[in-house]
Tab-separated table of C-alpha atoms in Angstrom:
chain	number	residue	atom	x	y	z
A	926	MET	CA	0.000	0.000	0.000
A	927	LYS	CA	2.823	2.354	0.876
A	928	PHE	CA	4.478	1.646	-2.476
A	929	GLN	CA	1.261	2.514	-4.339
A	930	PHE	CA	0.992	5.787	-2.441
A	931	ASN	CA	4.550	6.740	-3.338
A	932	VAL	CA	3.900	5.914	-6.980
A	933	LYS	CA	0.861	8.214	-6.980
A	934	VAL	CA	2.829	11.038	-5.369
A	935	LEU	CA	5.612	10.573	-7.910
A	936	LEU	CA	2.988	10.656	-10.667
A	937	GLY	CA	1.686	13.909	-9.207
A	938	TYR	CA	5.182	15.423	-9.241
A	939	ILE	CA	5.673	14.386	-12.857
A	940	CYS	CA	2.296	15.795	-13.908
A	941	VAL	CA	2.807	19.183	-12.246
A	942	PHE	CA	6.346	19.525	-13.583
A	943	GLY	CA	5.075	18.385	-16.985
A	944	SER	CA	2.443	21.118	-16.880
A	945	ALA	CA	5.125	23.757	-16.254
A	946	LEU	CA	7.142	22.365	-19.160
A	947	PHE	CA	4.163	22.272	-21.552
A	948	PHE	CA	3.035	25.800	-20.610
A	949	TYR	CA	6.570	26.956	-21.366
A	950	LEU	CA	6.744	25.024	-24.649
A	951	SER	CA	3.495	26.605	-25.858
A	952	THR	CA	5.226	29.994	-25.724
A	953	VAL	CA	8.369	28.640	-27.373
A	954	ILE	CA	6.247	27.540	-30.340
A	955	ILE	CA	5.006	31.131	-30.722
A	956	LYS	CA	8.618	32.280	-30.879
A	957	TRP	CA	9.517	29.533	-33.362
A	958	ALA	CA	6.753	30.761	-35.668
A	959	LYS	CA	8.177	34.278	-35.481
A	960	ILE	CA	11.724	33.047	-36.157
A	961	LYS	CA	10.342	31.174	-39.180
A	962	GLY	CA	9.143	34.515	-40.536
A	963	LEU	CA	5.433	33.834	-40.036
A	964	HIS	CA	3.211	36.727	-38.994
A	965	ILE	CA	0.621	35.088	-36.755
A	966	ASP	CA	-1.175	37.548	-34.514
A	967	PRO	CA	-1.177	36.545	-30.798
A	968	ALA	CA	-4.976	36.868	-30.935
A	969	LEU	CA	-5.117	33.886	-33.291
A	970	PHE	CA	-2.993	31.804	-30.893
A	971	VAL	CA	-5.358	32.736	-28.053
A	972	PHE	CA	-8.499	31.898	-30.014
A	973	SER	CA	-7.016	28.589	-31.214
A	974	ARG	CA	-6.090	27.639	-27.651
A	975	PHE	CA	-9.621	28.174	-26.351
A	976	LEU	CA	-11.323	26.584	-29.363
A	977	LEU	CA	-9.202	23.420	-29.325
A	978	GLY	CA	-9.593	23.279	-25.549
A	979	PHE	CA	-13.379	23.421	-25.912
A	980	ILE	CA	-13.331	20.582	-28.449
A	981	SER	CA	-11.186	18.494	-26.087
A	982	VAL	CA	-13.619	19.062	-23.195
A	983	LEU	CA	-16.585	18.095	-25.381
A	984	ILE	CA	-14.827	14.846	-26.302
A	985	LEU	CA	-14.012	14.179	-22.628
A	986	LEU	CA	-17.612	14.805	-21.563
A	987	ALA	CA	-18.877	12.499	-24.305
A	988	LEU	CA	-16.494	9.710	-23.274
A	989	LYS	CA	-17.465	10.054	-19.606
A	990	LYS	CA	-21.138	10.554	-20.490
A	991	LYS	CA	-21.152	13.403	-18.010
A	992	LYS	CA	-23.284	16.538	-17.871
A	993	ILE	CA	-22.088	19.912	-16.657
A	994	LYS	CA	-23.718	21.487	-13.618
A	995	VAL	CA	-23.438	25.268	-13.351
A	996	LYS	CA	-24.225	26.559	-9.844
A	997	LYS	CA	-22.649	30.009	-9.539
A	998	LYS	CA	-22.268	31.643	-12.929
A	999	ARG	CA	-20.437	34.718	-11.644
A	1000	TYR	CA	-17.437	32.637	-10.533
A	1001	LEU	CA	-17.185	30.876	-13.890
A	1002	ILE	CA	-17.660	34.086	-15.872
A	1003	GLY	CA	-15.135	35.976	-13.735
A	1004	ARG	CA	-12.617	33.158	-14.111
A	1005	THR	CA	-13.112	33.056	-17.890
A	1006	ILE	CA	-12.794	36.809	-18.481
A	1007	ALA	CA	-9.685	37.102	-16.298
A	1008	ASN	CA	-8.123	34.043	-17.944
A	1009	CYS	CA	-8.803	35.399	-21.451
A	1010	VAL	CA	-7.067	38.661	-20.544
A	1011	ALA	CA	-4.172	36.778	-18.937
A	1012	VAL	CA	-3.601	34.494	-21.923
A	1013	TYR	CA	-3.767	37.335	-24.458
A	1014	CYS	CA	-1.380	39.534	-22.469
A	1015	PHE	CA	0.934	36.557	-21.949
A	1016	PHE	CA	1.080	35.637	-25.643
A	1017	LYS	CA	1.444	39.307	-26.584
A	1018	GLY	CA	4.359	39.556	-24.161
A	1019	VAL	CA	6.015	36.535	-25.763
A	1020	ASP	CA	5.561	38.080	-29.206
A	1021	LEU	CA	7.031	41.469	-28.262
A	1022	THR	CA	9.746	40.520	-25.756
A	1023	SER	CA	11.449	37.208	-25.016
A	1024	VAL	CA	10.056	33.835	-24.009
A	1025	ALA	CA	12.082	33.888	-20.787
A	1026	GLN	CA	11.012	37.354	-19.716
A	1027	ALA	CA	7.344	36.739	-20.528
A	1028	ASN	CA	7.250	33.444	-18.585
A	1029	ILE	CA	9.066	34.863	-15.561
A	1030	LEU	CA	6.783	37.906	-15.380
A	1031	ASN	CA	3.697	35.744	-15.912
A	1032	MET	CA	4.737	33.713	-12.867
A	1033	THR	CA	4.400	36.795	-10.652
A	1034	TYR	CA	0.719	35.944	-10.151
A	1035	PRO	CA	1.275	34.486	-6.625
A	1036	LEU	CA	2.689	37.864	-5.607
A	1037	PHE	CA	-0.404	39.678	-6.852
A	1038	ILE	CA	-2.676	37.138	-5.146
A	1039	ALA	CA	-0.921	38.041	-1.878
A	1040	ILE	CA	-1.463	41.744	-2.594
A	1041	PHE	CA	-5.152	41.305	-3.459
A	1042	SER	CA	-5.653	39.155	-0.354
A	1043	TRP	CA	-4.084	41.902	1.782
A	1044	ILE	CA	-6.381	44.556	0.267
A	1045	PHE	CA	-9.697	42.680	0.179
A	1046	LEU	CA	-9.407	39.940	2.831
A	1047	LYS	CA	-8.599	41.351	6.255
A	1048	ALA	CA	-8.525	37.889	7.827
A	1049	GLN	CA	-5.681	36.858	5.490
A	1050	ARG	CA	-3.421	39.863	6.045
A	1051	ASP	CA	0.130	38.713	6.679
A	1052	ALA	CA	2.827	41.296	7.308
A	1053	MET	CA	5.682	38.890	6.593
A	1054	ALA	CA	4.119	37.883	3.275
A	1055	ILE	CA	3.995	41.535	2.199
A	1056	VAL	CA	7.678	41.950	3.094
A	1057	ILE	CA	8.470	38.964	0.848
A	1058	VAL	CA	6.284	40.394	-1.914
A	1059	ILE	CA	8.156	43.703	-1.789
A	1060	THR	CA	11.463	41.823	-1.956
A	1061	ALA	CA	10.217	39.752	-4.901
A	1062	PHE	CA	9.155	42.916	-6.705
A	1063	ALA	CA	12.759	43.999	-6.627
A	1064	GLY	CA	13.236	40.909	-8.800
A	1065	VAL	CA	10.391	42.040	-11.055
A	1066	TRP	CA	12.164	45.379	-11.560
A	1067	LEU	CA	15.399	43.603	-12.475
A	1068	ILE	CA	13.513	41.544	-15.079
A	1069	LEU	CA	11.729	44.626	-16.439
A	1070	THR	CA	14.977	46.575	-16.788
A	1071	PRO	CA	17.559	44.051	-17.996
A	1072	ASP	CA	19.650	46.385	-20.168
A	1073	LYS	CA	21.461	48.911	-18.018
A	1074	MET	CA	18.246	49.701	-16.172
A	1075	SER	CA	16.464	50.727	-19.398
A	1076	PHE	CA	12.712	50.183	-19.225
A	1077	HIS	CA	10.779	48.517	-22.070
A	1078	LEU	CA	7.044	49.238	-22.259
A	1079	ASN	CA	6.424	45.956	-24.110
A	1080	SER	CA	7.396	44.112	-20.909
A	1081	LEU	CA	4.201	45.414	-19.305
A	1082	TRP	CA	2.176	42.955	-21.397
A	1083	ALA	CA	3.689	39.998	-19.558
A	1084	LEU	CA	3.384	41.735	-16.196
A	1085	ALA	CA	-0.291	42.417	-16.954
A	1086	SER	CA	-0.707	38.694	-17.603
A	1087	GLY	CA	0.573	38.027	-14.081
A	1088	ILE	CA	-1.936	40.482	-12.599
A	1089	SER	CA	-4.912	39.101	-14.542
A	1090	ALA	CA	-3.794	35.508	-13.884
A	1091	ALA	CA	-3.942	36.295	-10.155
A	1092	VAL	CA	-7.570	37.376	-10.546
A	1093	ALA	CA	-8.275	34.234	-12.595
A	1094	ILE	CA	-6.783	31.991	-9.884
A	1095	ILE	CA	-8.857	33.677	-7.166
A	1096	TYR	CA	-12.009	33.081	-9.196
A	1097	LEU	CA	-10.877	29.507	-9.886
A	1098	ASN	CA	-10.539	28.787	-6.172
A	1099	LEU	CA	-14.053	30.112	-5.591
A	1100	SER	CA	-15.424	28.192	-8.569
A	1101	MET	CA	-13.851	24.856	-7.612
A	1102	GLN	CA	-15.680	24.986	-4.280
A	1103	VAL	CA	-18.987	24.461	-6.073
A	1104	HIS	CA	-18.068	23.114	-9.546
A	1105	ASP	CA	-16.209	20.059	-10.798
A	1106	THR	CA	-13.217	20.216	-13.143
A	1107	GLU	CA	-15.191	19.396	-16.303
A	1108	THR	CA	-17.758	22.154	-15.699
A	1109	THR	CA	-15.047	24.726	-14.999
A	1110	LEU	CA	-13.066	23.809	-18.121
A	1111	PHE	CA	-16.222	23.601	-20.267
A	1112	VAL	CA	-17.198	27.176	-19.424
A	1113	LEU	CA	-13.596	28.419	-19.540
A	1114	PHE	CA	-12.867	27.080	-23.020
A	1115	GLY	CA	-16.387	27.486	-24.436
A	1116	LEU	CA	-17.121	31.011	-23.240
A	1117	GLY	CA	-13.455	31.894	-23.756
A	1118	SER	CA	-13.712	30.951	-27.429
A	1119	VAL	CA	-16.759	33.164	-27.905
A	1120	LEU	CA	-15.334	36.143	-26.010
A	1121	THR	CA	-11.945	36.079	-27.723
A	1122	PHE	CA	-13.581	35.783	-31.144
A	1123	ILE	CA	-15.891	38.757	-30.474
A	1124	VAL	CA	-13.339	41.036	-28.803
A	1125	LEU	CA	-10.373	40.142	-31.031
A	1126	PHE	CA	-12.346	39.667	-34.252
A	1127	ASN	CA	-10.414	42.325	-36.200
A	1128	GLN	CA	-7.107	40.657	-35.287
A	1129	ILE	CA	-8.166	37.099	-36.118
A	1130	ASN	CA	-7.405	36.420	-39.769
A	1131	MET	CA	-7.784	33.201	-41.706
A	1132	PRO	CA	-4.478	31.362	-41.139
A	1133	GLN	CA	-2.313	30.083	-43.969
A	1134	PHE	CA	-1.802	26.328	-44.210
A	1135	ILE	CA	1.732	26.583	-42.790
A	1136	ASP	CA	0.376	28.580	-39.809
A	1137	LEU	CA	-1.910	25.731	-38.755
A	1138	LYS	CA	0.957	23.570	-37.536
A	1139	TYR	CA	2.154	26.220	-35.087
A	1140	LEU	CA	-1.371	27.111	-33.986
A	1141	PHE	CA	-2.227	23.457	-33.364
A	1142	PHE	CA	0.901	22.517	-31.426
A	1143	CYS	CA	0.874	25.735	-29.375
A	1144	SER	CA	-2.755	25.094	-28.390
A	1145	LEU	CA	-2.136	21.384	-27.786
A	1146	SER	CA	0.827	22.125	-25.533
A	1147	ALA	CA	-1.107	24.697	-23.483
A	1148	ILE	CA	-4.107	22.370	-23.132
A	1149	ALA	CA	-1.831	19.494	-22.085
A	1150	GLY	CA	-0.402	21.788	-19.416
A	1151	GLN	CA	-3.918	22.601	-18.195
A	1152	TYR	CA	-4.936	18.952	-17.887
A	1153	LEU	CA	-1.623	17.872	-16.323
A	1154	ILE	CA	-1.747	20.487	-13.580
A	1155	THR	CA	-5.354	19.511	-12.824
A	1156	ALA	CA	-4.411	15.820	-12.603
A	1157	GLY	CA	-1.197	16.460	-10.679
A	1158	PHE	CA	-2.820	18.406	-7.867
A	1159	LYS	CA	-4.921	15.344	-7.032
A	1160	TYR	CA	-1.799	13.580	-5.726
A	1161	VAL	CA	0.461	16.328	-4.353
A	1162	THR	CA	0.014	18.863	-1.597
A	1163	ALA	CA	-0.539	22.542	-2.299
A	1164	ILE	CA	2.971	23.365	-1.117
A	1165	GLU	CA	4.561	20.717	-3.374
A	1166	GLY	CA	2.467	21.683	-6.392
A	1167	GLY	CA	3.088	25.397	-5.919
A	1168	ILE	CA	6.841	24.991	-5.710
A	1169	ILE	CA	7.014	22.643	-8.697
A	1170	SER	CA	4.808	24.973	-10.785
A	1171	SER	CA	7.181	27.840	-10.045
A	1172	THR	CA	10.023	25.915	-11.700
A	1173	ARG	CA	8.718	27.395	-14.965
A	1174	ILE	CA	10.704	30.489	-13.965
A	1175	LEU	CA	13.926	28.480	-13.911
A	1176	LEU	CA	12.986	26.524	-17.048
A	1177	ALA	CA	12.489	29.794	-18.918
A	1178	ALA	CA	15.780	31.218	-17.665
A	1179	VAL	CA	17.813	28.088	-18.504
A	1180	LEU	CA	16.158	26.903	-21.723
A	1181	GLY	CA	15.490	30.319	-23.299
A	1182	PRO	CA	18.867	30.694	-25.039
A	1183	VAL	CA	18.907	26.987	-25.959
A	1184	ILE	CA	15.543	26.371	-27.635
A	1185	ALA	CA	13.888	29.797	-28.004
A	1186	MET	CA	16.896	31.783	-29.246
A	1187	ASP	CA	16.429	34.202	-26.347
A	1188	PRO	CA	19.343	36.323	-25.196
A	1189	ALA	CA	20.894	34.875	-22.051
A	1190	LEU	CA	19.784	36.504	-18.827
A	1191	SER	CA	22.222	39.009	-17.388
A	1192	GLY	CA	23.470	38.713	-13.818
A	1193	ALA	CA	20.751	41.120	-12.715
A	1194	GLY	CA	18.178	39.066	-14.643
A	1195	TRP	CA	19.205	35.874	-12.842
A	1196	ILE	CA	18.963	37.630	-9.481
A	1197	GLY	CA	15.513	38.863	-10.449
A	1198	ALA	CA	14.391	35.386	-11.515
A	1199	PHE	CA	15.568	33.838	-8.228
A	1200	LEU	CA	13.921	36.604	-6.168
A	1201	ILE	CA	10.579	35.943	-7.874
A	1202	PHE	CA	11.027	32.156	-7.600
A	1203	GLY	CA	11.995	32.449	-3.934
A	1204	GLY	CA	9.025	34.727	-3.242
A	1205	ASN	CA	6.633	32.232	-4.861
A	1206	VAL	CA	8.096	29.339	-2.856
A	1207	PHE	CA	7.903	31.276	0.417
A	1208	LEU	CA	4.304	32.375	-0.177
A	1209	THR	CA	3.293	28.810	-1.107
A	1210	ILE	CA	4.866	27.376	2.054
A	1211	ARG	CA	3.396	30.094	4.267
A	1212	LYS	CA	-0.079	29.664	2.831
A	1213	ALA	CA	0.087	25.880	3.242
A	1214	LYS	CA	1.132	26.274	6.900
A	1215	GLY	CA	-1.690	28.737	7.455
A	1216	ASN	CA	-4.222	26.308	5.991
A	1217	THR	CA	-2.852	23.516	8.198
A	1218	LYS	CA	-3.315	25.636	11.335
A	1219	ASN	CA	-6.887	26.438	10.355
A	1220	ASP	CA	-7.832	22.769	9.816
């Protein structure tokens, strides 16, 4: 029995780490398309991700013969809108900056969750957590100003994805209290497809045949990441999953120059990446300890 438990935990580790890797690879594919000389608008990548995700959920529901049960629409709608904004800003950041910088700044969402919790949830105010957030934001500044402290406005796209992702995660936590995974993903991908098509209609052009390969594999990679992180968190604790998810920061920093043709991070960039990673790890551990005390 103990052996089976360990195997499940190991499976959870692999799934969560795999999700970080696949989320990262989805952005690398966007960069590969750009290096190839293709002009695919980030809006088309976003729409393709949601549309293919919706098709995958429909297939899953059909195989399970399961019906969705919507209980609190506002949570699902809030989650979907915030996630659409996060994904678009994230992909736009990848297109205009580097894969490494966009991924690292996107992974600032735990810091913004801590800030929002401090502002709106008095019961969850934690002075030490805010100190860590401030320290981590020194890392954000180092990532935003990598070249002799010169600031690039395009970097704000990726930072905006971190802010909106924080809102999406808060809504997800509320939603998962009353909805199952299939219902949440059904609304996310289905409503997300409609919203992105309506809002980004002028930027969504009919793709060329050669574009389809990049659109498909980018969407497939992102969807695989979504399913893997959902499966992985069934077998690992919040603290383990949070720390492993944050390894996307290190993956982006290490693999960027190797597979995405990114410029190598400067010394200041590496310090920034580790400050953000360390802040995420600390906040994950502190939150997990707080939940344990409350149980």
